[in-house]
Amino acid sequence: MATLNALIGCWYKDLETGQQFEVVATDEGLDTIEVQLIDGEICEYDLDSWRQLKLTGIEEPEDWRNAFELSDDDYRHWDDGIMPEQIGNPLHEIESDVVNGILDEF
Protein backbone atom coordinates (compact mmCIF):
# COMPACT_ATOMS: atom_id res chain seq x y z
CA MET A 1 0.00 0.00 0.00
CA ALA A 2 1.44 3.37 -1.02
CA THR A 3 1.67 5.86 1.82
CA LEU A 4 1.19 9.56 1.21
CA ASN A 5 3.57 11.93 2.94
CA ALA A 6 1.89 14.23 5.46
CA LEU A 7 2.32 17.73 4.05
CA ILE A 8 1.18 20.64 6.19
CA GLY A 9 -1.69 22.52 4.56
CA CYS A 10 -2.68 19.60 2.30
CA TRP A 11 -6.09 17.92 2.47
CA TYR A 12 -6.63 14.17 2.54
CA LYS A 13 -9.55 11.77 2.56
CA ASP A 14 -9.56 8.48 4.42
CA LEU A 15 -11.05 6.04 1.89
CA GLU A 16 -12.29 3.66 4.58
CA THR A 17 -14.16 6.17 6.75
CA GLY A 18 -14.75 8.99 4.25
CA GLN A 19 -13.29 11.47 6.75
CA GLN A 20 -11.73 14.59 5.22
CA PHE A 21 -8.97 16.45 7.02
CA GLU A 22 -6.08 18.86 6.68
CA VAL A 23 -2.60 18.24 8.06
CA VAL A 24 -1.89 21.16 10.41
CA ALA A 25 1.36 20.06 12.09
CA THR A 26 4.01 17.37 12.12
CA ASP A 27 6.53 16.54 14.82
CA GLU A 28 9.44 14.57 13.45
CA GLY A 29 10.96 14.11 16.90
CA LEU A 30 7.83 12.38 18.23
CA ASP A 31 6.83 10.93 14.84
CA THR A 32 3.33 12.40 15.10
CA ILE A 33 1.02 14.06 12.60
CA GLU A 34 -1.67 16.47 13.76
CA VAL A 35 -4.75 16.87 11.56
CA GLN A 36 -7.89 18.97 11.70
CA LEU A 37 -11.06 17.26 10.58
CA ILE A 38 -13.54 19.12 8.42
CA ASP A 39 -15.80 19.59 11.48
CA GLY A 40 -12.97 21.39 13.32
CA GLU A 41 -11.88 18.55 15.62
CA ILE A 42 -8.10 18.10 16.07
CA CYS A 43 -6.67 14.56 15.94
CA GLU A 44 -3.18 13.16 16.16
CA TYR A 45 -1.73 10.12 14.44
CA ASP A 46 1.53 8.40 15.18
CA LEU A 47 3.59 7.57 12.11
CA ASP A 48 2.67 3.86 12.16
CA SER A 49 -1.07 4.67 12.27
CA TRP A 50 -0.66 7.20 9.45
CA ARG A 51 0.99 4.56 7.26
CA GLN A 52 -1.93 2.16 7.82
CA LEU A 53 -4.54 4.68 6.61
CA LYS A 54 -5.87 4.34 3.09
CA LEU A 55 -5.57 7.96 2.00
CA THR A 56 -6.00 9.97 -1.12
CA GLY A 57 -5.03 13.59 -1.61
CA ILE A 58 -7.97 15.92 -2.27
CA GLU A 59 -8.46 19.58 -3.01
CA GLU A 60 -9.54 21.90 -0.22
CA PRO A 61 -13.30 21.36 0.24
CA GLU A 62 -15.42 24.38 -0.64
CA ASP A 63 -17.42 24.14 2.58
CA TRP A 64 -14.59 23.47 5.05
CA ARG A 65 -15.31 26.76 6.86
CA ASN A 66 -18.93 25.81 7.66
CA ALA A 67 -17.92 24.10 10.89
CA PHE A 68 -16.49 27.42 12.07
CA GLU A 69 -19.45 29.45 10.69
CA LEU A 70 -17.07 31.60 8.66
CA SER A 71 -17.78 33.27 5.36
CA ASP A 72 -15.66 35.10 2.83
CA ASP A 73 -16.65 38.37 4.53
CA ASP A 74 -14.92 37.20 7.73
CA TYR A 75 -11.55 37.23 6.04
CA ARG A 76 -9.56 40.44 5.81
CA HIS A 77 -6.47 41.13 3.86
CA TRP A 78 -3.45 42.20 5.87
CA ASP A 79 -3.62 45.58 4.13
CA ASP A 80 -7.19 46.10 5.36
CA GLY A 81 -6.22 45.94 9.02
CA ILE A 82 -7.01 48.72 11.44
CA MET A 83 -3.98 50.10 13.20
CA PRO A 84 -4.57 50.43 16.96
CA GLU A 85 -2.90 53.83 17.11
CA GLN A 86 -5.56 55.19 14.74
CA ILE A 87 -8.49 54.16 16.89
CA GLY A 88 -9.76 56.94 19.13
CA ASN A 89 -6.73 59.18 18.59
CA PRO A 90 -8.06 62.77 18.35
CA LEU A 91 -4.93 63.90 16.50
CA HIS A 92 -6.01 61.87 13.48
CA GLU A 93 -9.18 64.00 13.25
CA ILE A 94 -7.33 67.31 12.87
CA GLU A 95 -7.34 68.61 9.31
CA SER A 96 -4.09 69.84 7.88
CA ASP A 97 -3.59 73.51 6.95
CA VAL A 98 -1.67 72.36 3.89
CA VAL A 99 -3.63 70.87 0.99
CA ASN A 100 -1.79 69.82 -2.16
CA GLY A 101 1.22 71.91 -1.13
CA ILE A 102 -0.82 75.10 -0.69
CA LEU A 103 -0.90 76.65 2.78
CA ASP A 104 -4.41 77.61 3.89
CA GLU A 105 -3.96 80.99 5.57
CA PHE A 106 -6.76 82.75 7.37
C-alpha positions as a Python dict, from the first residue, in 0.01 Angstrom:
ca = {
    (1, 'M'): (0, 0, 0),
    (2, 'A'): (144, 337, -102),
    (3, 'T'): (167, 586, 182),
    (4, 'L'): (119, 956, 121),
    (5, 'N'): (357, 1193, 294),
    (6, 'A'): (189, 1423, 546),
    (7, 'L'): (232, 1773, 405),
    (8, 'I'): (118, 2064, 619),
    (9, 'G'): (-169, 2252, 456),
    (10, 'C'): (-268, 1960, 230),
    (11, 'W'): (-609, 1792, 247),
    (12, 'Y'): (-663, 1417, 254),
    (13, 'K'): (-955, 1177, 256),
    (14, 'D'): (-956, 848, 442),
    (15, 'L'): (-1105, 604, 189),
    (16, 'E'): (-1229, 366, 458),
    (17, 'T'): (-1416, 617, 675),
    (18, 'G'): (-1475, 899, 425),
    (19, 'Q'): (-1329, 1147, 675),
    (20, 'Q'): (-1173, 1459, 522),
    (21, 'F'): (-897, 1645, 702),
    (22, 'E'): (-608, 1886, 668),
    (23, 'V'): (-260, 1824, 806),
    (24, 'V'): (-189, 2116, 1041),
    (25, 'A'): (136, 2006, 1209),
    (26, 'T'): (401, 1737, 1212),
    (27, 'D'): (653, 1654, 1482),
    (28, 'E'): (944, 1457, 1345),
    (29, 'G'): (1096, 1411, 1690),
    (30, 'L'): (783, 1238, 1823),
    (31, 'D'): (683, 1093, 1484),
    (32, 'T'): (333, 1240, 1510),
    (33, 'I'): (102, 1406, 1260),
    (34, 'E'): (-167, 1647, 1376),
    (35, 'V'): (-475, 1687, 1156),
    (36, 'Q'): (-789, 1897, 1170),
    (37, 'L'): (-1106, 1726, 1058),
    (38, 'I'): (-1354, 1912, 842),
    (39, 'D'): (-1580, 1959, 1148),
    (40, 'G'): (-1297, 2139, 1332),
    (41, 'E'): (-1188, 1855, 1562),
    (42, 'I'): (-810, 1810, 1607),
    (43, 'C'): (-667, 1456, 1594),
    (44, 'E'): (-318, 1316, 1616),
    (45, 'Y'): (-173, 1012, 1444),
    (46, 'D'): (153, 840, 1518),
    (47, 'L'): (359, 757, 1211),
    (48, 'D'): (267, 386, 1216),
    (49, 'S'): (-107, 467, 1227),
    (50, 'W'): (-66, 720, 945),
    (51, 'R'): (99, 456, 726),
    (52, 'Q'): (-193, 216, 782),
    (53, 'L'): (-454, 468, 661),
    (54, 'K'): (-587, 434, 309),
    (55, 'L'): (-557, 796, 200),
    (56, 'T'): (-600, 997, -112),
    (57, 'G'): (-503, 1359, -161),
    (58, 'I'): (-797, 1592, -227),
    (59, 'E'): (-846, 1958, -301),
    (60, 'E'): (-954, 2190, -22),
    (61, 'P'): (-1330, 2136, 24),
    (62, 'E'): (-1542, 2438, -64),
    (63, 'D'): (-1742, 2414, 258),
    (64, 'W'): (-1459, 2347, 505),
    (65, 'R'): (-1531, 2676, 686),
    (66, 'N'): (-1893, 2581, 766),
    (67, 'A'): (-1792, 2410, 1089),
    (68, 'F'): (-1649, 2742, 1207),
    (69, 'E'): (-1945, 2945, 1069),
    (70, 'L'): (-1707, 3160, 866),
    (71, 'S'): (-1778, 3327, 536),
    (72, 'D'): (-1566, 3510, 283),
    (73, 'D'): (-1665, 3837, 453),
    (74, 'D'): (-1492, 3720, 773),
    (75, 'Y'): (-1155, 3723, 604),
    (76, 'R'): (-956, 4044, 581),
    (77, 'H'): (-647, 4113, 386),
    (78, 'W'): (-345, 4220, 587),
    (79, 'D'): (-362, 4558, 413),
    (80, 'D'): (-719, 4610, 536),
    (81, 'G'): (-622, 4594, 902),
    (82, 'I'): (-701, 4872, 1144),
    (83, 'M'): (-398, 5010, 1320),
    (84, 'P'): (-457, 5043, 1696),
    (85, 'E'): (-290, 5383, 1711),
    (86, 'Q'): (-556, 5519, 1474),
    (87, 'I'): (-849, 5416, 1689),
    (88, 'G'): (-976, 5694, 1913),
    (89, 'N'): (-673, 5918, 1859),
    (90, 'P'): (-806, 6277, 1835),
    (91, 'L'): (-493, 6390, 1650),
    (92, 'H'): (-601, 6187, 1348),
    (93, 'E'): (-918, 6400, 1325),
    (94, 'I'): (-733, 6731, 1287),
    (95, 'E'): (-734, 6861, 931),
    (96, 'S'): (-409, 6984, 788),
    (97, 'D'): (-359, 7351, 695),
    (98, 'V'): (-167, 7236, 389),
    (99, 'V'): (-363, 7087, 99),
    (100, 'N'): (-179, 6982, -216),
    (101, 'G'): (122, 7191, -113),
    (102, 'I'): (-82, 7510, -69),
    (103, 'L'): (-90, 7665, 278),
    (104, 'D'): (-441, 7761, 389),
    (105, 'E'): (-396, 8099, 557),
    (106, 'F'): (-676, 8275, 737),
}
